[in-house]
Each structure stands twice: as structure tokens, then as C-alpha cells.
Short mmCIF file of C-alpha atoms in Angstrom, two decimals:
data_model
loop_
_atom_site.label_atom_id
_atom_site.label_comp_id
_atom_site.label_asym_id
_atom_site.label_seq_id
_atom_site.Cartn_x
_atom_site.Cartn_y
_atom_site.Cartn_z
CA UNK A 214 0.00 0.00 0.00
CA UNK A 215 1.15 3.52 -0.80
CA UNK A 216 1.79 5.44 2.43
CA UNK A 217 2.15 8.82 0.71
CA UNK A 218 0.01 11.51 2.34
CA UNK A 219 -0.01 13.90 -0.67
CA UNK A 220 -1.34 16.92 1.26
CA UNK A 221 -2.55 19.98 -0.63
CA UNK A 222 -2.30 23.03 1.62
CA UNK A 223 -4.50 26.02 0.85
CA UNK A 224 -4.01 29.23 2.81
CA UNK A 225 -6.29 32.24 2.53
CA UNK A 226 -4.15 34.99 4.03
CA UNK A 227 -6.91 37.60 3.78
CA UNK A 228 -9.30 35.47 5.84
CA UNK A 229 -6.52 33.92 7.93
CA UNK A 230 -7.77 30.39 7.25
CA UNK A 231 -6.01 27.22 6.19
CA UNK A 232 -7.14 23.95 4.69
CA UNK A 233 -5.17 20.74 4.22
CA UNK A 234 -6.68 18.40 1.64
CA UNK A 235 -5.30 14.87 1.93
CA UNK A 236 -5.26 13.19 -1.48
CA UNK A 237 -3.10 10.18 -0.62
CA UNK A 238 -3.29 7.76 2.31
CA UNK A 239 -3.55 8.49 6.00
CA UNK A 240 -1.81 5.56 7.67
CA UNK A 241 0.13 5.08 10.88
CA UNK A 242 3.28 5.78 8.84
CA UNK A 243 1.97 9.00 7.21
CA UNK A 244 0.23 10.43 10.31
CA UNK A 245 3.41 12.13 11.66
CA UNK A 246 3.77 13.95 8.32
CA UNK A 247 0.21 15.30 8.64
CA UNK A 248 0.92 16.49 12.17
CA UNK A 249 4.09 18.16 10.87
CA UNK A 250 2.04 19.95 8.16
CA UNK A 251 -0.51 21.14 10.75
CA UNK A 252 2.24 22.51 12.99
CA UNK A 253 3.92 24.12 9.97
CA UNK A 254 0.68 25.97 9.13
CA UNK A 255 0.42 27.14 12.76
CA UNK A 256 3.97 28.49 12.62
CA UNK A 257 2.91 30.54 9.56
CA UNK A 258 0.70 32.57 11.88
CA UNK A 259 -2.71 31.09 11.05
CA UNK A 260 -4.68 31.61 14.23
CA UNK A 261 -8.10 30.40 13.07
CA UNK A 262 -9.07 26.71 13.01
CA UNK A 263 -7.33 24.58 10.38
CA UNK A 264 -9.54 22.26 8.34
CA UNK A 265 -8.10 18.87 7.44
CA UNK A 266 -10.18 17.36 4.64
CA UNK A 267 -9.91 13.56 4.46
CA UNK A 268 -13.02 13.11 2.31
CA UNK A 269 -10.98 12.74 -0.89
CA UNK A 270 -8.18 10.61 0.58
CA UNK A 271 -7.36 7.42 -1.29
CA UNK A 272 -7.27 5.49 2.00
CA UNK A 273 -7.83 6.34 5.67
CA UNK A 274 -6.68 3.80 8.23
CA UNK A 275 -9.00 3.86 11.26
CA UNK A 276 -6.16 3.47 13.76
CA UNK A 277 -4.32 6.37 12.11
CA UNK A 278 -7.45 8.54 12.34
CA UNK A 279 -7.84 7.66 16.03
CA UNK A 280 -4.16 8.44 16.62
CA UNK A 281 -4.52 11.74 14.76
CA UNK A 282 -7.42 12.74 17.01
CA UNK A 283 -5.35 11.84 20.06
CA UNK A 284 -2.39 13.88 18.74
CA UNK A 285 -4.63 16.87 17.99
CA UNK A 286 -6.21 16.75 21.45
CA UNK A 287 -2.75 16.69 23.02
CA UNK A 288 -1.64 19.58 20.79
CA UNK A 289 -4.80 21.52 21.67
CA UNK A 290 -4.34 20.88 25.40
CA UNK A 291 -0.72 22.08 25.20
CA UNK A 292 -1.80 25.26 23.39
CA UNK A 293 -4.43 26.01 26.03
CA UNK A 294 -1.88 25.76 28.83
CA UNK A 295 0.32 28.37 27.14
CA UNK A 296 -2.21 30.72 25.54
CA UNK A 297 -4.62 32.92 27.45
CA UNK A 298 -7.31 32.68 24.76
CA UNK A 299 -8.85 29.43 23.58
CA UNK A 300 -6.89 27.29 21.14
CA UNK A 301 -8.01 27.62 17.52
CA UNK A 302 -8.31 23.86 16.99
CA UNK A 303 -8.31 21.63 13.93
CA UNK A 304 -11.44 20.45 12.17
CA UNK A 305 -11.43 17.02 10.55
CA UNK A 306 -13.71 16.49 7.55
CA UNK A 307 -14.07 12.80 6.89
CA UNK A 308 -17.11 12.97 4.61
CA UNK A 309 -17.72 15.72 2.07
CA UNK A 310 -20.94 17.70 2.35
CA UNK A 311 -22.14 16.20 -0.95
CA UNK A 312 -21.44 12.62 0.20
CA UNK A 313 -23.20 13.39 3.48
CA UNK A 314 -26.29 14.66 1.63
CA UNK A 315 -26.35 11.56 -0.58
CA UNK A 316 -25.94 9.25 2.44
CA UNK A 317 -28.74 11.00 4.33
CA UNK A 318 -31.11 10.83 1.35
CA UNK A 319 -30.80 7.04 1.09
CA UNK A 320 -33.37 4.88 2.82
CA UNK A 321 -32.23 2.63 5.63
CA UNK A 322 -31.19 -0.77 4.40
CA UNK A 323 -32.24 -3.95 6.14
CA UNK A 324 -29.94 -6.96 6.07
CA UNK A 325 -31.45 -9.94 4.30
CA UNK A 326 -30.48 -13.21 5.91
CA UNK A 327 -32.35 -15.48 3.51
CA UNK A 328 -31.20 -15.31 -0.16
CA UNK A 329 -34.76 -15.89 -1.40
CA UNK A 330 -35.74 -12.66 0.36
CA UNK A 331 -33.47 -10.76 -2.05
CA UNK A 332 -35.49 -11.71 -5.13
CA UNK A 333 -38.72 -10.88 -3.33
CA UNK A 334 -37.37 -7.53 -2.12
CA UNK A 335 -36.14 -6.64 -5.61
CA UNK A 336 -39.53 -7.53 -7.14
CA UNK A 337 -41.37 -5.42 -4.55
CA UNK A 338 -39.08 -2.48 -5.32
CA UNK A 339 -39.63 -2.90 -9.05
CA UNK A 340 -36.00 -3.89 -9.65
CA UNK A 341 -34.48 -6.84 -11.48
CA UNK A 342 -31.18 -8.67 -11.31
CA UNK A 343 -28.74 -7.85 -14.12
CA UNK A 344 -28.92 -11.49 -15.21
CA UNK A 345 -32.60 -10.86 -16.10
CA UNK A 346 -31.79 -7.97 -18.47
CA UNK A 347 -31.88 -8.53 -22.21
CA UNK A 348 -28.66 -7.75 -24.13
CA UNK A 349 -30.13 -4.49 -25.46
CA UNK A 350 -31.26 -3.47 -21.95
CA UNK A 351 -27.74 -4.13 -20.62
CA UNK A 352 -26.19 -1.95 -23.33
CA UNK A 353 -28.71 0.81 -22.66
CA UNK A 354 -28.01 0.63 -18.92
CA UNK A 355 -24.27 0.73 -19.60
CA UNK A 356 -24.65 3.84 -21.78
CA UNK A 357 -26.86 5.55 -19.19
CA UNK A 358 -24.48 4.91 -16.28
CA UNK A 359 -21.45 5.89 -18.38
CA UNK A 360 -23.17 9.19 -19.24
CA UNK A 361 -23.87 9.81 -15.56
CA UNK A 362 -20.18 9.23 -14.75
CA UNK A 363 -19.29 12.12 -17.06
CA UNK A 364 -21.57 14.50 -15.16
CA UNK A 365 -19.49 16.10 -12.35
CA UNK A 366 -22.64 17.30 -10.58
CA UNK A 367 -24.22 13.86 -10.80
CA UNK A 368 -24.39 10.98 -8.37
CA UNK A 369 -21.64 9.55 -6.19
CA UNK A 370 -18.80 8.44 -8.47
CA UNK A 371 -17.89 5.33 -6.49
CA UNK A 372 -21.44 3.98 -6.56
CA UNK A 373 -21.86 4.66 -10.28
CA UNK A 374 -18.49 3.14 -11.09
CA UNK A 375 -19.48 -0.01 -9.18
CA UNK A 376 -22.74 -0.20 -11.14
CA UNK A 377 -20.91 0.33 -14.43
CA UNK A 378 -18.42 -2.43 -13.58
CA UNK A 379 -21.24 -4.82 -12.59
CA UNK A 380 -22.97 -4.22 -15.92
CA UNK A 381 -19.68 -4.79 -17.76
CA UNK A 382 -19.11 -8.05 -15.87
CA UNK A 383 -22.60 -9.26 -16.80
CA UNK A 384 -21.98 -8.43 -20.46
CA UNK A 385 -18.62 -10.23 -20.34
CA UNK A 386 -20.20 -13.23 -18.59
CA UNK A 387 -22.67 -13.63 -21.44
CA UNK A 388 -20.03 -13.53 -24.16
CA UNK A 389 -18.89 -16.95 -25.36
CA UNK A 390 -15.40 -17.79 -24.10
CA UNK A 391 -14.34 -19.76 -27.19
CA UNK A 392 -13.79 -17.75 -30.43
CA UNK A 393 -15.34 -20.65 -32.37
CA UNK A 394 -18.52 -20.24 -30.31
CA UNK A 395 -18.59 -16.51 -31.17
CA UNK A 396 -18.37 -17.27 -34.86
CA UNK A 397 -21.06 -19.97 -34.64
CA UNK A 398 -23.43 -17.68 -32.70
CA UNK A 399 -23.01 -14.83 -35.21
CA UNK A 400 -23.80 -17.09 -38.22
#
């Protein structure tokens, strides 16, 4: 796994604010680098809260996030002992506002313990398994999802990409494996 943090630091000097966008991985190995970047921003004279955005990180290790919170609390406690005014603090954004809105708009999901319940639940919701789609319906669904992937204001990219890949796998599953079979089916 790549342990590169790849932080993008944005400082608005007029407003006195700072933001650190993590694009790489937050792991136990990269956490000290993030703390170093936070302290570096503080030494630049930014006195307002620093926002650390982890919502676009490639990977966030839960133990590293817990350790980061511990480190930040210790840093904050040390600042309070020295400074007369309250410490400015560091805000952690783990989920983007858009992802949060999408997550909140989804209905609650109930775990299905019996596989036969899945087919029944799909029927009740008016949905079908991809294996039930005709070849033309699969191609149309593939085109629709691909078009939605191109729309930056559209749905969650990860969810759409997963749907697109599932459709592609179903199309590939239906294709004959042997080239002789392909030729025979096209004749």
C-alpha cells in the first residue's frame, strides 16, 4: 500500500484560514507527516481553526485517524496551557458535504439473511437482477451509467463506477469464451 500523504495546503491569508486536503493515504506511517504539516501551518501565523479534509483521501486507516485525534487533542491541550485565549483547533472532515447529503437521502437498508428474500425484495421495489436484463437493456443501462459518470454534478462516483463495472461483468459473462462459439453464434 502507498503510504504517501499527498497533502494539498490552501491558505487564505486575507481570511486567515487554512485547509489541508489529503489526497493520498492516511496511515500510521503517514500520520506524523500530517501532524508536521498542521504545525507548519500554525507556525505561519494562522490563528483560526485549520480544516483537514480527508473526504478525498485514497485510503484512511481507522487506527491512524484515532491516533490523529489523540495527537490533535494533546496539541490543543498544550496550546491552552500556554495561551490565554482558547486554542483555535483543527477540524477534521471525513465525509464531504455532498457525500453526506447523498448518504442521508438514502433509505435505511435492512440486512437480508435469507437469499430468497433478495429476489422478493427486488420484485417489490420494481428492480431486477442484471442477469434478467436482455442484451439491449444491458447496453442501454451501460450507456446511461457511463453518461452519468461524465456529469461532475451527478451521483456519487464510487457507486456509479461499481454499477458500471457490474454491468460490464454481466456483459462479459454472457459472451462466449471460445472464439469458435462466437463465430457460430453470429452465423
